[in-house]
Amino acid sequence: MKRRWNWPIWVGFVFVLGGLFSYGFFARFPIARDFPWANLLLFGIGGALLFVGLFRAFGRPQLYRGKIVGTILTAIALFLFAFFSYEIFYVLRQVPPSTGAPRVGQKAPEFTLLDQNEKPITLAALLSGSKAAVLIFYRGFW
Amino acid sequence: MRSFQQRLPNFNARGIRVIGISVDRPEINKRQSQKLGYTFPLLSDPQAGLIRRYGVLHSGAGPKGADIARPAEFLIDSSGVVRWVNLTENIAVRARPEQVLDASNQFGPVGR
C-alpha cells in the first residue's frame, strides 16, 4: 500500500520559516517588536505541527511517510529557533551603558549637524519658537 | 520612528520638534526620509562626535566595526534643559510617542 504524504511536517516547517523571516515585518509595529509574540506564535504552531508529523511517521510508519525528512526538518527548525532566540533574547540586549548621557535637569549639549538636505541645523534653532524638542538617537540604515 | 511620524500632528500641536540623529550620511537620510515618508529632520553625525557627547555611543556595532548610536531618546525644553530621558536596555524596545507626549505634559502649559 502506498504511504500517505505527511503534510504536518512540511506545513510545520513553513511556519517555522515564517516565524524567522517575518521578524522584519512584525518589527515595524511596536506592539510586536517590544516582545516578538507574533514570531514566537508562528514558531509554536510550526513546532506543534512538526511534532504531530514525527509522531505519525514513527508511530504509524506503514501509513505515513516522513521519518527521515521529518527528522531533518525538525533538526533544522530547532536550530533556527535557537538562532532566533539567541538574537532576540541575547544579542539585542547587548546595549552598552550610557553613563555619560546628560541627565534630567542638566543642560543638553549644543550641536550643529547637517540635515537630509545638507542644511546645518543647531539645537538652539530647533528650540527657538518651540516648546521642546525630542532627540531620537537611532542605529542608522547605513 | 515610524510611530513618531504617525503621531507627528500631536507633537506639532504641542510645539515639540521631533528630530532623528544617527551616523548615516545626509544622502542616506534623504533616501530613507523619502522611502519611509518621514517629514521630520534626520540629522547626520557621521563621526559620531555628538553621539559621544550625549553618551549614547555603541562602539563597533556598525558596519565593519564602525561606531554608531545606541537607541536613546531625550526630551529637551526650550531653555535647553533635559526634561526626560529614555535609555533602552533592548535595541528592539524604543520609546513610544505616547511616553514622550506624557512626559511633555509634566512641564508647563502647551505653547508659549
Coordinates of C-alpha atoms in Angstrom, one line a residue:
Chain A
M1 CA 0.0 0.0 0.0
K2 CA 1.2 3.5 -0.9
R3 CA 2.0 5.5 2.2
R4 CA 0.4 8.9 2.6
W5 CA 2.0 12.3 2.5
N6 CA 2.8 13.5 6.0
W7 CA 1.8 17.1 5.5
P8 CA 2.2 18.4 9.1
I9 CA 5.9 18.1 8.7
W10 CA 6.1 20.3 5.7
V11 CA 3.5 22.8 6.8
G12 CA 5.1 23.0 10.3
F13 CA 8.5 23.7 8.7
V14 CA 6.9 26.5 6.6
F15 CA 5.5 28.0 9.8
V16 CA 9.0 27.9 11.4
L17 CA 10.5 29.7 8.4
G18 CA 7.7 32.2 8.6
G19 CA 8.4 32.8 12.3
L20 CA 12.0 33.6 11.4
F21 CA 11.6 35.7 8.3
S22 CA 8.6 37.7 9.3
Y23 CA 10.6 39.4 12.1
G24 CA 11.4 42.4 9.8
F25 CA 7.7 42.8 9.1
F26 CA 6.4 42.5 12.7
A27 CA 9.3 44.7 13.9
R28 CA 7.5 47.6 12.2
F29 CA 4.8 47.5 14.9
P30 CA 6.0 48.4 18.4
I31 CA 3.5 46.0 20.0
A32 CA 5.0 43.1 18.1
R33 CA 8.6 44.4 18.5
D34 CA 8.9 45.1 22.2
F35 CA 8.2 41.4 22.7
P36 CA 8.1 39.2 19.5
W37 CA 5.0 37.3 20.4
A38 CA 3.8 37.0 16.8
N39 CA 7.0 35.3 15.7
L40 CA 7.0 33.0 18.8
L41 CA 3.4 32.1 17.9
L42 CA 4.4 31.1 14.4
F43 CA 7.4 29.1 15.8
G44 CA 5.0 27.4 18.3
I45 CA 2.5 26.4 15.6
G46 CA 5.3 25.1 13.4
G47 CA 6.8 23.1 16.3
A48 CA 3.4 21.6 17.2
L49 CA 2.8 20.5 13.5
L50 CA 6.3 19.0 13.3
F51 CA 5.7 17.1 16.5
V52 CA 2.4 15.7 15.1
G53 CA 4.2 14.8 11.8
L54 CA 7.0 13.0 13.6
F55 CA 4.5 11.2 15.8
R56 CA 2.7 10.0 12.7
A57 CA 5.9 9.0 10.9
F58 CA 7.3 7.0 13.7
G59 CA 4.0 5.8 15.3
R60 CA 2.4 4.5 12.1
P61 CA 5.2 4.1 9.5
Q62 CA 3.0 1.8 7.5
L63 CA 0.6 4.6 6.9
Y64 CA 2.7 7.8 6.8
R65 CA 6.0 8.8 5.2
G66 CA 8.4 11.3 6.6
K67 CA 10.7 9.5 9.1
I68 CA 13.9 10.8 7.5
V69 CA 12.7 14.1 6.1
G70 CA 10.7 14.8 9.3
T71 CA 13.8 14.3 11.5
I72 CA 16.0 16.5 9.2
L73 CA 13.4 19.3 9.0
T74 CA 12.8 19.2 12.8
A75 CA 16.5 19.5 13.5
I76 CA 16.8 22.5 11.1
A77 CA 13.7 24.0 12.8
L78 CA 15.3 23.6 16.2
F79 CA 18.5 25.2 15.0
L80 CA 16.5 28.2 13.5
F81 CA 14.6 28.6 16.7
A82 CA 17.8 28.6 18.8
F83 CA 19.3 31.2 16.4
F84 CA 16.2 33.4 16.7
S85 CA 16.1 33.1 20.5
Y86 CA 19.8 33.9 20.7
E87 CA 19.4 37.1 18.6
I88 CA 16.3 38.3 20.3
F89 CA 16.9 37.4 23.9
Y90 CA 20.7 37.9 24.0
V91 CA 22.2 40.0 21.1
L92 CA 19.5 42.7 21.2
R93 CA 20.1 43.2 24.9
Q94 CA 23.8 43.9 24.5
V95 CA 23.4 47.6 24.8
P96 CA 26.4 49.5 26.3
P97 CA 25.8 51.5 29.5
S98 CA 25.3 55.3 28.9
T99 CA 27.0 56.6 32.0
G100 CA 27.9 59.9 30.3
A101 CA 24.4 60.7 29.0
P102 CA 23.0 64.1 30.1
R103 CA 20.6 63.5 33.0
V104 CA 17.2 65.1 33.7
G105 CA 17.8 68.7 34.8
Q106 CA 21.2 69.0 33.0
K107 CA 21.8 71.2 30.0
A108 CA 21.7 69.3 26.7
P109 CA 24.9 69.6 24.7
E110 CA 24.5 72.2 21.8
F111 CA 25.2 70.9 18.3
T112 CA 25.3 71.8 14.6
L113 CA 24.6 68.9 12.3
L114 CA 23.6 68.6 8.6
D115 CA 20.0 67.5 7.9
Q116 CA 19.0 65.3 5.0
N117 CA 19.2 68.4 2.6
E118 CA 22.7 69.2 3.8
K119 CA 21.4 72.2 5.7
P120 CA 23.2 72.9 9.0
I121 CA 20.8 72.6 12.0
T122 CA 21.6 73.8 15.5
L123 CA 19.9 72.8 18.7
A124 CA 19.3 76.5 19.5
A125 CA 17.4 76.9 16.2
L126 CA 15.3 73.8 16.9
L127 CA 14.3 75.1 20.3
S128 CA 13.7 78.7 19.3
G129 CA 9.9 79.1 18.9
S130 CA 9.2 75.6 20.1
K131 CA 8.1 74.3 23.5
A132 CA 10.6 71.4 23.3
A133 CA 12.5 69.0 21.1
V134 CA 12.7 65.3 21.3
L135 CA 16.0 63.9 20.0
I136 CA 15.7 60.3 18.8
F137 CA 19.1 58.6 18.5
Y138 CA 18.9 55.5 16.3
R139 CA 21.3 53.0 14.9
G140 CA 21.0 54.0 11.3
F141 CA 20.4 52.4 8.0
W142 CA 24.0 52.6 6.7
Chain B
M1 CA 10.4 56.3 14.3
R2 CA 7.5 55.2 12.2
S3 CA 5.2 55.6 15.2
F4 CA 6.6 59.2 15.8
Q5 CA 5.8 60.1 12.2
Q6 CA 2.3 58.8 12.7
R7 CA 1.9 60.9 15.9
L8 CA 3.7 64.0 14.4
P9 CA 0.5 66.1 14.3
N10 CA 0.3 65.7 18.1
F11 CA 3.9 66.8 18.5
N12 CA 3.3 69.8 16.2
A13 CA 0.2 70.8 18.1
R14 CA 2.2 71.0 21.3
G15 CA 5.2 72.8 19.7
I16 CA 7.5 69.8 20.1
R17 CA 10.1 69.3 17.4
V18 CA 10.9 65.7 16.5
I19 CA 14.5 65.0 15.4
G20 CA 16.2 61.8 14.4
I21 CA 20.0 61.5 14.8
S22 CA 22.3 58.8 13.5
V23 CA 25.7 58.2 11.8
D24 CA 24.0 58.0 8.4
R25 CA 25.2 60.5 5.8
P26 CA 22.7 63.2 4.5
E27 CA 22.1 61.4 1.2
I28 CA 21.1 58.2 3.1
N29 CA 18.9 60.2 5.4
K30 CA 17.3 61.8 2.3
R31 CA 16.6 58.5 0.7
Q32 CA 15.2 57.0 3.9
S33 CA 13.0 60.0 4.6
Q34 CA 11.5 59.7 1.1
K35 CA 11.2 55.9 1.3
L36 CA 9.6 55.9 4.8
G37 CA 7.6 59.2 4.4
Y38 CA 9.3 60.9 7.3
T39 CA 8.7 64.7 7.4
F40 CA 10.8 65.5 10.5
P41 CA 14.5 66.2 10.1
L42 CA 17.1 63.4 10.2
L43 CA 20.4 64.8 11.3
S44 CA 23.7 63.3 10.3
D45 CA 26.6 62.7 12.7
P46 CA 29.0 60.5 10.6
Q47 CA 31.9 60.7 13.0
A48 CA 29.6 60.1 16.0
G49 CA 31.0 63.2 17.7
L50 CA 27.6 64.3 19.0
I51 CA 26.6 60.8 19.8
R52 CA 29.7 60.5 22.0
R53 CA 28.9 63.8 23.8
Y54 CA 25.4 62.6 24.5
G55 CA 26.9 59.4 26.0
V56 CA 25.0 57.1 23.6
L57 CA 27.8 55.5 21.7
H58 CA 27.7 51.9 20.8
S59 CA 31.2 51.4 19.7
G60 CA 32.0 48.8 17.0
A61 CA 28.3 47.9 16.5
G62 CA 28.0 49.4 13.0
P63 CA 29.1 48.2 9.5
K64 CA 32.7 47.0 9.5
G65 CA 33.1 47.7 13.2
A66 CA 32.1 51.4 12.9
D67 CA 30.9 53.3 15.9
I68 CA 27.1 54.0 15.9
A69 CA 24.5 55.3 18.3
R70 CA 22.6 53.0 20.6
P71 CA 18.9 53.8 20.6
A72 CA 18.0 56.6 23.0
E73 CA 15.5 59.5 23.3
F74 CA 15.9 62.8 25.0
L75 CA 13.2 65.4 25.6
I76 CA 14.7 68.9 25.8
D77 CA 12.8 72.0 26.9
S78 CA 13.0 75.4 25.2
S79 CA 15.8 76.5 27.6
G80 CA 17.9 73.6 26.6
V81 CA 17.5 71.6 29.7
V82 CA 16.9 67.8 29.5
R83 CA 13.4 67.0 30.9
W84 CA 13.1 63.3 30.2
V85 CA 15.5 60.6 29.0
N86 CA 14.9 57.0 27.8
L87 CA 17.9 54.7 27.6
T88 CA 16.7 51.3 26.5
E89 CA 18.3 48.1 27.5
N90 CA 17.0 46.3 24.5
I91 CA 17.7 47.5 20.9
A92 CA 14.2 46.4 19.8
V93 CA 12.4 48.3 22.5
R94 CA 12.2 52.0 21.8
A95 CA 10.3 54.9 23.4
R96 CA 6.7 55.2 22.2
P97 CA 5.4 58.6 21.1
E98 CA 2.8 58.5 23.9
Q99 CA 5.6 58.3 26.5
V100 CA 7.2 61.5 25.2
L101 CA 3.8 63.3 25.0
D102 CA 3.0 62.2 28.6
A103 CA 6.5 63.5 29.7
S104 CA 5.9 66.8 27.9
N105 CA 2.7 67.3 29.9
Q106 CA 4.6 67.5 33.1
F107 CA 6.3 70.7 32.3
G108 CA 4.3 73.8 31.7
P109 CA 1.3 74.5 29.5
V110 CA 1.3 73.8 25.8
G111 CA 2.8 76.6 23.6
R112 CA 4.5 79.8 24.6

